């Protein structure tokens, strides 16, 4: 087992389940040494906490299972946040270079200038992610420190969140006795786990198909350019099945997972399935094609909404690397061919990668699953150099804080 000081913990608080992952740092990346999960459908709706006690219970269960799996005690975690309250927009800042040579202090000042935007009282900045810098009219600069110039500009992507929603996630973690080292946008963490630097540079859209929401991130020239959250997800498909086949929600979820298809044309018309009824009535036999028709209608509608968002922000022609699907709903049978049909671009399912070589997940085979992308991404986020993290808090109590240095906090992760 890795030394205690080399361990990180990612806690993915999702609509359908909470996932806790313990990772050990090494020279080649991160190896997963502990896993835990628990159902969270009673505590969250569309990625937002609606029942604190139920969410706390789910977190406790997932963390306890991860502790047993890793053989350690967990005290500190990196946690993600998601939901329809997330907003992303681009901003711009300008400063005068004091000594005609750009220093790190100048970079921090220009980023502060870009993040100086008016926000409602109930919103907080979660991330300030640099896109590029402009020095005396020369654009496309990634790292301006040491360059000569007078006028420094920064282009950034700012992600904001609802303060009450984010604070409820923090409160749930704190009630379990956990220290939250950082709060991270959930699809950003997922993207960190499934994308390569080449894809980000060439242009790629990450579509995180969650149970409660569908999140869209667009990367171009190595930087995040667009963020969007749609209030539809895998649970909407399950609700349609429950209503259309008159079966309980949990049975509808099982039908979706085991017999569902996102494309009717790929289902054998002679296939039949048994559908449990409600109220103690006898189960019924229906055509599997009917189930597929219900699923395809909602799945196609969701992906079409994503495509509209991509076209709206103007990056439809700039996605040289195509589309990457992640999240639990990406596991639905035939989602990939349906997505290719809707987007008319190359599409792949993003599986989490931990090792720097990119050829394995650095852990047990079960994490080679898009459901684990956000949790694995939290580990990779925590292991990043400090200057990768964009947002700094204005006060210690605010939610967008940044660790002083990751290595300095490693010793506090486990006792």
Short mmCIF file of N, CA and C in Angstrom, two decimals, residues 56-186:
data_model
loop_
_atom_site.label_atom_id
_atom_site.label_comp_id
_atom_site.label_asym_id
_atom_site.label_seq_id
_atom_site.Cartn_x
_atom_site.Cartn_y
_atom_site.Cartn_z
N UNK A 56 -26.34 12.71 4.09
CA UNK A 56 -25.30 12.42 5.07
C UNK A 56 -25.14 10.90 5.24
N UNK A 57 -26.27 10.20 5.30
CA UNK A 57 -26.22 8.75 5.46
C UNK A 57 -25.52 8.09 4.26
N UNK A 58 -25.84 8.56 3.05
CA UNK A 58 -25.22 8.00 1.85
C UNK A 58 -23.72 8.26 1.83
N UNK A 59 -23.31 9.47 2.21
CA UNK A 59 -21.89 9.80 2.26
C UNK A 59 -21.18 8.91 3.28
N UNK A 60 -21.78 8.75 4.45
CA UNK A 60 -21.18 7.90 5.48
C UNK A 60 -20.99 6.48 4.99
N UNK A 61 -21.99 5.95 4.31
CA UNK A 61 -21.91 4.58 3.81
C UNK A 61 -20.79 4.44 2.77
N UNK A 62 -20.74 5.37 1.82
CA UNK A 62 -19.73 5.29 0.76
C UNK A 62 -18.32 5.44 1.33
N UNK A 63 -18.15 6.37 2.26
CA UNK A 63 -16.82 6.60 2.85
C UNK A 63 -16.39 5.40 3.69
N UNK A 64 -17.33 4.84 4.46
CA UNK A 64 -16.99 3.68 5.29
C UNK A 64 -16.56 2.50 4.42
N UNK A 65 -17.27 2.29 3.32
CA UNK A 65 -16.91 1.20 2.41
C UNK A 65 -15.53 1.43 1.79
N UNK A 66 -15.24 2.69 1.44
CA UNK A 66 -13.93 3.02 0.88
C UNK A 66 -12.81 2.84 1.91
N UNK A 67 -13.11 3.17 3.17
CA UNK A 67 -12.13 2.99 4.23
C UNK A 67 -11.77 1.51 4.40
N UNK A 68 -12.79 0.66 4.40
CA UNK A 68 -12.55 -0.78 4.54
C UNK A 68 -11.76 -1.30 3.34
N UNK A 69 -12.12 -0.82 2.15
CA UNK A 69 -11.46 -1.27 0.93
C UNK A 69 -10.00 -0.86 0.89
N UNK A 70 -9.70 0.38 1.35
CA UNK A 70 -8.34 0.90 1.30
C UNK A 70 -7.53 0.57 2.55
N UNK A 71 -8.20 0.16 3.63
CA UNK A 71 -7.51 -0.13 4.87
C UNK A 71 -6.97 1.11 5.56
N UNK A 72 -7.76 2.17 5.59
CA UNK A 72 -7.32 3.42 6.19
C UNK A 72 -8.54 4.20 6.70
N UNK A 73 -8.29 5.30 7.41
CA UNK A 73 -9.35 6.19 7.85
C UNK A 73 -9.33 7.45 6.99
N UNK A 74 -10.51 7.83 6.52
CA UNK A 74 -10.63 9.01 5.66
C UNK A 74 -11.07 10.21 6.49
N UNK A 75 -10.34 11.30 6.36
CA UNK A 75 -10.67 12.52 7.09
C UNK A 75 -10.89 13.72 6.17
N UNK A 76 -10.29 13.72 4.98
CA UNK A 76 -10.37 14.87 4.08
C UNK A 76 -10.64 14.40 2.66
N UNK A 77 -11.43 15.20 1.94
CA UNK A 77 -11.87 14.79 0.60
C UNK A 77 -11.92 15.98 -0.35
N UNK A 78 -11.85 15.68 -1.64
CA UNK A 78 -12.20 16.62 -2.70
C UNK A 78 -13.61 16.26 -3.13
N UNK A 79 -14.51 17.23 -3.17
CA UNK A 79 -15.93 16.98 -3.42
C UNK A 79 -16.37 17.74 -4.66
N UNK A 80 -17.31 17.14 -5.42
CA UNK A 80 -17.82 17.84 -6.59
C UNK A 80 -19.21 18.42 -6.33
N UNK A 81 -19.59 19.34 -7.19
CA UNK A 81 -20.90 19.98 -7.11
C UNK A 81 -21.45 20.09 -8.52
N UNK A 82 -22.76 19.91 -8.67
CA UNK A 82 -23.40 20.00 -9.98
C UNK A 82 -24.83 20.46 -9.78
N UNK A 83 -25.57 20.58 -10.89
CA UNK A 83 -26.96 20.98 -10.79
C UNK A 83 -27.29 22.12 -11.73
N UNK A 84 -28.60 22.38 -11.85
CA UNK A 84 -29.05 23.41 -12.79
C UNK A 84 -28.64 24.81 -12.35
N UNK A 85 -28.18 24.97 -11.11
CA UNK A 85 -27.77 26.28 -10.61
C UNK A 85 -26.39 26.69 -11.12
N UNK A 86 -25.66 25.79 -11.74
CA UNK A 86 -24.32 26.10 -12.26
C UNK A 86 -24.44 27.03 -13.46
N UNK A 87 -23.59 28.05 -13.50
CA UNK A 87 -23.54 28.97 -14.64
C UNK A 87 -22.08 29.16 -15.06
N UNK A 88 -21.85 29.25 -16.35
CA UNK A 88 -20.50 29.51 -16.86
C UNK A 88 -20.53 30.63 -17.87
N UNK A 89 -19.52 31.50 -17.84
CA UNK A 89 -19.44 32.59 -18.81
C UNK A 89 -17.98 33.02 -18.97
N UNK A 90 -17.68 33.67 -20.06
CA UNK A 90 -16.33 34.14 -20.33
C UNK A 90 -16.16 35.58 -19.87
N UNK A 91 -14.97 35.90 -19.39
CA UNK A 91 -14.69 37.25 -18.89
C UNK A 91 -13.30 37.67 -19.37
N UNK A 92 -12.99 38.96 -19.13
CA UNK A 92 -11.77 39.55 -19.67
C UNK A 92 -11.21 40.54 -18.66
N UNK A 93 -9.90 40.55 -18.48
CA UNK A 93 -9.25 41.48 -17.56
C UNK A 93 -8.02 42.12 -18.21
N UNK A 94 -7.71 43.36 -17.77
CA UNK A 94 -6.56 44.09 -18.31
C UNK A 94 -5.81 44.76 -17.16
N UNK A 95 -4.47 44.68 -17.17
CA UNK A 95 -3.64 45.41 -16.20
C UNK A 95 -2.41 45.97 -16.91
N UNK A 96 -1.77 46.91 -16.26
CA UNK A 96 -0.50 47.47 -16.74
C UNK A 96 0.64 46.69 -16.09
N UNK A 97 1.60 46.24 -16.91
CA UNK A 97 2.75 45.51 -16.40
C UNK A 97 3.69 46.51 -15.73
N UNK A 98 3.96 46.31 -14.47
CA UNK A 98 4.66 47.33 -13.68
C UNK A 98 6.11 47.53 -14.08
N UNK A 99 6.85 46.47 -14.33
CA UNK A 99 8.29 46.60 -14.62
C UNK A 99 8.63 46.20 -16.04
N UNK A 100 7.63 46.23 -16.93
CA UNK A 100 7.81 45.89 -18.34
C UNK A 100 8.30 44.46 -18.56
N UNK A 101 8.21 43.64 -17.53
CA UNK A 101 8.44 42.21 -17.65
C UNK A 101 7.41 41.51 -16.78
N UNK A 102 6.65 40.62 -17.39
CA UNK A 102 5.52 40.01 -16.70
C UNK A 102 6.02 39.08 -15.59
N UNK A 103 5.48 39.30 -14.40
CA UNK A 103 5.79 38.45 -13.25
C UNK A 103 4.54 37.65 -12.87
N UNK A 104 4.72 36.72 -11.95
CA UNK A 104 3.57 35.95 -11.46
C UNK A 104 2.57 36.86 -10.78
N UNK A 105 3.05 37.91 -10.13
CA UNK A 105 2.16 38.88 -9.48
C UNK A 105 1.29 39.58 -10.52
N UNK A 106 1.85 39.89 -11.70
CA UNK A 106 1.06 40.51 -12.76
C UNK A 106 -0.02 39.56 -13.25
N UNK A 107 0.32 38.27 -13.38
CA UNK A 107 -0.66 37.28 -13.81
C UNK A 107 -1.80 37.19 -12.80
N UNK A 108 -1.46 37.19 -11.52
CA UNK A 108 -2.50 37.12 -10.50
C UNK A 108 -3.39 38.37 -10.52
N UNK A 109 -2.77 39.54 -10.79
CA UNK A 109 -3.56 40.77 -10.85
C UNK A 109 -4.51 40.77 -12.03
N UNK A 110 -4.05 40.28 -13.19
CA UNK A 110 -4.92 40.30 -14.36
C UNK A 110 -6.05 39.27 -14.22
N UNK A 111 -5.76 38.15 -13.54
CA UNK A 111 -6.83 37.18 -13.29
C UNK A 111 -7.84 37.74 -12.29
N UNK A 112 -7.35 38.47 -11.30
CA UNK A 112 -8.26 39.13 -10.35
C UNK A 112 -9.14 40.15 -11.06
N UNK A 113 -8.55 40.85 -12.04
CA UNK A 113 -9.32 41.83 -12.80
C UNK A 113 -10.41 41.14 -13.62
N UNK A 114 -10.10 39.96 -14.16
CA UNK A 114 -11.09 39.24 -14.96
C UNK A 114 -12.22 38.68 -14.10
N UNK A 115 -11.90 38.35 -12.85
CA UNK A 115 -12.92 37.76 -11.98
C UNK A 115 -13.72 38.82 -11.22
N UNK A 116 -13.41 40.09 -11.44
CA UNK A 116 -14.13 41.18 -10.76
C UNK A 116 -15.43 41.48 -11.50
N UNK A 117 -16.39 40.56 -11.36
CA UNK A 117 -17.69 40.70 -12.03
C UNK A 117 -18.77 40.80 -10.96
N UNK A 118 -19.84 41.49 -11.30
CA UNK A 118 -20.95 41.64 -10.36
C UNK A 118 -21.79 40.37 -10.35
N UNK A 119 -22.04 39.84 -9.15
CA UNK A 119 -22.83 38.63 -8.99
C UNK A 119 -23.96 38.88 -7.99
N UNK A 120 -25.08 38.22 -8.15
CA UNK A 120 -26.14 38.31 -7.12
C UNK A 120 -25.61 37.83 -5.77
N UNK A 121 -26.27 38.27 -4.71
CA UNK A 121 -25.80 37.95 -3.35
C UNK A 121 -25.81 36.45 -3.06
N UNK A 122 -26.64 35.69 -3.78
CA UNK A 122 -26.74 34.25 -3.49
C UNK A 122 -25.87 33.40 -4.40
N UNK A 123 -24.91 34.02 -5.08
CA UNK A 123 -24.04 33.25 -5.98
C UNK A 123 -22.58 33.44 -5.62
N UNK A 124 -21.78 32.41 -5.91
CA UNK A 124 -20.35 32.41 -5.62
C UNK A 124 -19.57 31.99 -6.86
N UNK A 125 -18.34 32.46 -6.96
CA UNK A 125 -17.45 31.99 -8.01
C UNK A 125 -16.84 30.66 -7.56
N UNK A 126 -17.00 29.64 -8.39
CA UNK A 126 -16.46 28.32 -8.10
C UNK A 126 -15.08 28.15 -8.74
N UNK A 127 -14.94 28.55 -10.01
CA UNK A 127 -13.67 28.45 -10.72
C UNK A 127 -13.44 29.67 -11.59
N UNK A 128 -12.20 30.08 -11.70
CA UNK A 128 -11.76 31.03 -12.72
C UNK A 128 -10.68 30.31 -13.51
N UNK A 129 -11.00 29.91 -14.72
CA UNK A 129 -10.12 29.05 -15.51
C UNK A 129 -9.53 29.85 -16.67
N UNK A 130 -8.24 30.12 -16.65
CA UNK A 130 -7.61 30.90 -17.74
C UNK A 130 -7.73 30.20 -19.09
N UNK A 131 -8.01 30.99 -20.11
CA UNK A 131 -8.04 30.48 -21.49
C UNK A 131 -6.74 30.84 -22.21
N UNK A 132 -6.42 32.13 -22.23
CA UNK A 132 -5.14 32.57 -22.76
C UNK A 132 -4.88 34.01 -22.32
N UNK A 133 -3.70 34.51 -22.69
CA UNK A 133 -3.31 35.87 -22.33
C UNK A 133 -2.95 36.64 -23.60
N UNK A 134 -3.09 37.95 -23.52
CA UNK A 134 -2.72 38.85 -24.62
C UNK A 134 -1.72 39.86 -24.07
N UNK A 135 -0.56 39.97 -24.69
CA UNK A 135 0.48 40.90 -24.24
C UNK A 135 0.79 41.87 -25.36
N UNK A 136 0.42 43.13 -25.15
CA UNK A 136 0.65 44.19 -26.15
C UNK A 136 0.10 43.78 -27.52
N UNK A 137 -1.10 43.19 -27.51
CA UNK A 137 -1.76 42.82 -28.76
C UNK A 137 -1.43 41.44 -29.27
N UNK A 138 -0.42 40.78 -28.72
CA UNK A 138 -0.08 39.42 -29.14
C UNK A 138 -0.92 38.45 -28.34
N UNK A 139 -1.80 37.71 -29.03
CA UNK A 139 -2.70 36.81 -28.31
C UNK A 139 -2.22 35.37 -28.39
N UNK A 140 -2.99 34.48 -27.79
CA UNK A 140 -2.66 33.06 -27.80
C UNK A 140 -1.55 32.66 -26.86
N UNK A 141 -1.20 33.52 -25.92
CA UNK A 141 -0.11 33.23 -24.98
C UNK A 141 -0.66 32.40 -23.83
N UNK A 142 -0.03 31.27 -23.53
CA UNK A 142 -0.47 30.40 -22.45
C UNK A 142 0.22 30.75 -21.12
N UNK A 143 1.50 31.11 -21.18
CA UNK A 143 2.25 31.44 -19.97
C UNK A 143 3.08 32.70 -20.22
N UNK A 144 2.60 33.85 -19.77
CA UNK A 144 3.27 35.11 -20.09
C UNK A 144 4.43 35.48 -19.15
N UNK A 145 4.61 34.76 -18.05
CA UNK A 145 5.64 35.12 -17.08
C UNK A 145 7.01 35.15 -17.74
N UNK A 146 7.75 36.26 -17.54
CA UNK A 146 9.08 36.42 -18.11
C UNK A 146 9.11 37.15 -19.43
N UNK A 147 7.94 37.33 -20.05
CA UNK A 147 7.89 38.03 -21.33
C UNK A 147 7.88 39.54 -21.12
N UNK A 148 8.40 40.28 -22.08
CA UNK A 148 8.45 41.74 -21.99
C UNK A 148 7.19 42.33 -22.59
N UNK A 149 6.67 43.35 -21.93
CA UNK A 149 5.47 44.00 -22.42
C UNK A 149 4.97 45.04 -21.44
N UNK A 150 3.90 45.74 -21.86
CA UNK A 150 3.35 46.82 -21.04
C UNK A 150 1.90 46.54 -20.65
N UNK A 151 1.10 46.03 -21.58
CA UNK A 151 -0.33 45.81 -21.35
C UNK A 151 -0.62 44.32 -21.38
N UNK A 152 -1.10 43.79 -20.27
CA UNK A 152 -1.40 42.37 -20.16
C UNK A 152 -2.91 42.16 -20.02
N UNK A 153 -3.45 41.31 -20.87
CA UNK A 153 -4.87 40.98 -20.82
C UNK A 153 -5.04 39.49 -20.57
N UNK A 154 -6.13 39.14 -19.94
CA UNK A 154 -6.44 37.73 -19.72
C UNK A 154 -7.85 37.43 -20.18
N UNK A 155 -8.02 36.25 -20.78
CA UNK A 155 -9.34 35.74 -21.10
C UNK A 155 -9.57 34.52 -20.22
N UNK A 156 -10.70 34.48 -19.53
CA UNK A 156 -10.96 33.40 -18.59
C UNK A 156 -12.38 32.90 -18.74
N UNK A 157 -12.61 31.69 -18.26
CA UNK A 157 -13.97 31.16 -18.16
C UNK A 157 -14.30 31.06 -16.68
N UNK A 158 -15.38 31.70 -16.28
CA UNK A 158 -15.79 31.74 -14.88
C UNK A 158 -16.99 30.82 -14.68
N UNK A 159 -16.89 29.99 -13.66
CA UNK A 159 -18.00 29.09 -13.29
C UNK A 159 -18.53 29.54 -11.94
N UNK A 160 -19.83 29.78 -11.86
CA UNK A 160 -20.44 30.20 -10.60
C UNK A 160 -21.47 29.17 -10.17
N UNK A 161 -21.78 29.21 -8.88
CA UNK A 161 -22.73 28.26 -8.31
C UNK A 161 -23.63 28.97 -7.31
N UNK A 162 -24.75 28.40 -7.03
CA UNK A 162 -25.64 28.91 -5.99
C UNK A 162 -25.00 28.66 -4.63
N UNK A 163 -24.88 29.70 -3.83
CA UNK A 163 -24.27 29.54 -2.51
C UNK A 163 -25.03 28.54 -1.63
N UNK A 164 -26.37 28.63 -1.53
CA UNK A 164 -27.07 27.66 -0.68
C UNK A 164 -26.88 26.22 -1.15
N UNK A 165 -26.93 25.97 -2.46
CA UNK A 165 -26.78 24.60 -2.97
C UNK A 165 -25.40 24.05 -2.65
N UNK A 166 -24.37 24.85 -2.89
CA UNK A 166 -23.00 24.39 -2.61
C UNK A 166 -22.77 24.22 -1.11
N UNK A 167 -23.30 25.14 -0.34
CA UNK A 167 -23.12 25.06 1.11
C UNK A 167 -23.83 23.84 1.71
N UNK A 168 -24.93 23.42 1.10
CA UNK A 168 -25.60 22.20 1.58
C UNK A 168 -24.74 20.96 1.37
N UNK A 169 -24.02 20.93 0.24
CA UNK A 169 -23.09 19.82 0.00
C UNK A 169 -21.98 19.84 1.05
N UNK A 170 -21.44 21.03 1.30
CA UNK A 170 -20.39 21.16 2.31
C UNK A 170 -20.90 20.75 3.69
N UNK A 171 -22.12 21.17 4.01
CA UNK A 171 -22.70 20.85 5.32
C UNK A 171 -22.86 19.35 5.50
N UNK A 172 -23.28 18.66 4.45
CA UNK A 172 -23.44 17.21 4.53
C UNK A 172 -22.10 16.53 4.81
N UNK A 173 -21.05 17.00 4.13
CA UNK A 173 -19.73 16.43 4.36
C UNK A 173 -19.24 16.71 5.77
N UNK A 174 -19.45 17.93 6.22
CA UNK A 174 -18.99 18.32 7.56
C UNK A 174 -19.71 17.54 8.65
N UNK A 175 -20.99 17.22 8.42
CA UNK A 175 -21.74 16.45 9.41
C UNK A 175 -21.26 15.01 9.52
N UNK A 176 -20.56 14.54 8.52
CA UNK A 176 -19.97 13.21 8.60
C UNK A 176 -18.55 13.26 9.19
N UNK A 177 -18.09 14.46 9.55
CA UNK A 177 -16.76 14.61 10.13
C UNK A 177 -15.66 14.78 9.11
N UNK A 178 -16.01 15.01 7.84
CA UNK A 178 -15.01 15.15 6.79
C UNK A 178 -14.61 16.62 6.60
N UNK A 179 -13.34 16.83 6.29
CA UNK A 179 -12.85 18.15 5.90
C UNK A 179 -12.84 18.22 4.38
N UNK A 180 -13.47 19.23 3.82
CA UNK A 180 -13.50 19.40 2.37
C UNK A 180 -12.32 20.26 1.95
N UNK A 181 -11.40 19.67 1.19
CA UNK A 181 -10.22 20.40 0.74
C UNK A 181 -10.54 21.35 -0.40
N UNK A 182 -11.45 20.95 -1.27
CA UNK A 182 -11.85 21.82 -2.37
C UNK A 182 -13.17 21.33 -2.95
N UNK A 183 -13.91 22.27 -3.50
CA UNK A 183 -15.18 21.98 -4.14
C UNK A 183 -14.98 22.19 -5.65
N UNK A 184 -15.35 21.19 -6.45
CA UNK A 184 -15.02 21.16 -7.87
C UNK A 184 -16.28 20.94 -8.69
N UNK A 185 -16.36 21.61 -9.82
CA UNK A 185 -17.47 21.39 -10.75
C UNK A 185 -17.42 19.93 -11.23
N UNK A 186 -18.54 19.23 -11.07
CA UNK A 186 -18.56 17.79 -11.35
C UNK A 186 -18.19 17.45 -12.80
#
